[in-house]
């Protein structure tokens, strides 16, 4: 029996975003390899118009550091197990540092505005709840170059890919247990979540272009799930997480002093004696 097609609020999103991003469009595809891969292909082919690309299935979803993003398979009872989209647009901030933290913060504040559900951020850009992963962000850029002193910033085409678990689902091979929106929002769906997160995300990006990450620092710290906890990084550093700095670098107190970790190629985990609560 054919399942009902998913109804996406493409027009409502377009109406909210187009005044902010002239030329913006919304596309929904039933299946693609990866929304990030597709928008990067388009950017390399010279297509730089702002676009939101949503996929109901991904056959080759990608995560940070070469990992795979699994979308949870076929829709259950006509519902998508996860929301997957990429937002591609040209941006020219004076300073790019902290962009991924700003994106994560915007999503967390849209999904759990008063933080009552305990939705937090795990540096640099995972959405975590009770030490379980609700979602992840993969940011890639194409084109542009370093700003020259005294010259305006050079725009780069940015592709911001987001995957958010809507339904709880078993996924093989993940080291972090998964959380889902339905854990605390019983009526959450992928289309409704998309409408909830996209307009504020665009506002956040435009604010980031003007002001960078520093104005968002205090709000990030309020959601930082690592702060004050023992952590270990993928390149062997051990210490206690001590928040992030105004450029979005993770601060870790170690026996050798405080280290600021900037690299997006480093992952960090809490060293916990307790199992995750999800
Ligand atoms: C991570 O957790 O490491 C990042 C996951 C990012 C997944 C999203 S799903 C939509 C977009 N397309 C991809 O291939 N990846 C991102």
Coordinates of N, CA, C and O and ligand atoms in Angstrom, one line a residue, residues 34-36 58 61-64 69 84-86 126 133 136-138 161-163, ligand 1:
X34 N 23.5 12.8 -1.4 CA 23.7 13.6 -0.2 C 23.4 15.0 -0.6 O 23.8 15.5 -1.6
X35 N 22.6 15.7 0.2 CA 22.2 17.1 -0.1 C 23.5 18.0 0.0 O 23.6 18.9 -0.8
X36 N 24.4 17.7 0.9 CA 25.7 18.5 0.9 C 26.5 18.3 -0.4 O 26.9 19.2 -1.1
X58 N 18.7 9.7 1.8 CA 20.0 9.9 1.3 C 20.7 8.6 1.1 O 20.6 7.8 2.1
X61 N 24.7 9.7 2.7 CA 24.8 10.8 3.6 C 26.2 10.9 4.3 O 26.7 9.9 4.6
X62 N 26.7 12.1 4.5 CA 28.0 12.3 5.0 C 28.0 13.1 6.3 O 27.1 14.0 6.5
X63 N 28.9 12.7 7.3 CA 29.0 13.4 8.5 C 30.4 14.0 8.6 O 31.2 14.0 7.6
X64 N 30.7 14.6 9.7 CA 32.1 15.2 9.9 C 33.1 14.1 9.9 O 32.9 13.0 10.2
X69 N 26.6 9.5 7.5 CA 25.3 9.8 8.2 C 24.2 8.9 7.7 O 23.9 8.9 6.5
X84 N 16.6 15.9 6.9 CA 17.9 16.1 6.3 C 17.8 17.2 5.3 O 17.0 17.2 4.4
X85 N 18.7 18.2 5.5 CA 18.7 19.3 4.6 C 20.0 20.0 4.5 O 20.9 19.8 5.4
X86 N 20.2 20.7 3.4 CA 21.4 21.5 3.3 C 21.0 22.9 2.8 O 20.1 23.0 1.9
X126 N 27.5 19.3 17.5 CA 26.5 18.2 17.6 C 25.4 18.7 18.5 O 25.7 19.4 19.5
X133 N 23.0 11.6 20.9 CA 23.0 12.6 19.8 C 21.7 12.7 19.1 O 21.2 11.8 18.5
X136 N 23.4 16.4 13.8 CA 24.7 16.8 13.5 C 24.7 17.8 12.4 O 23.7 17.9 11.6
X137 N 25.8 18.5 12.2 CA 26.0 19.6 11.2 C 27.3 19.3 10.5 O 28.3 19.0 11.1
X138 N 27.2 19.5 9.2 CA 28.4 19.4 8.3 C 28.5 20.6 7.5 O 27.6 20.8 6.6
X161 N 24.9 21.6 6.1 CA 24.1 20.3 6.1 C 23.7 20.0 7.5 O 24.5 20.0 8.4
X162 N 22.4 19.6 7.7 CA 21.9 19.3 9.0 C 21.1 18.0 8.9 O 20.3 17.8 8.0
X163 N 21.4 17.1 9.9 CA 20.6 15.9 10.0 C 20.1 15.9 11.5 O 20.8 16.1 12.4
Ligands
LIG1 C1 27.8 14.8 11.8 O1 27.0 14.4 12.7 O2 29.0 14.5 11.7 C2 27.2 15.6 10.7 C3 25.9 15.0 10.1 C4 25.4 15.9 9.0 C5 24.3 15.1 8.2 C6 23.6 16.0 7.2 S1 22.1 15.2 6.6 C7 22.0 16.4 5.4 C8 23.4 16.8 4.9 N1 23.8 15.9 3.8 C9 24.8 15.1 4.2 O3 25.3 14.2 3.5 N2 25.1 15.4 5.5 C10 24.3 16.4 6.0

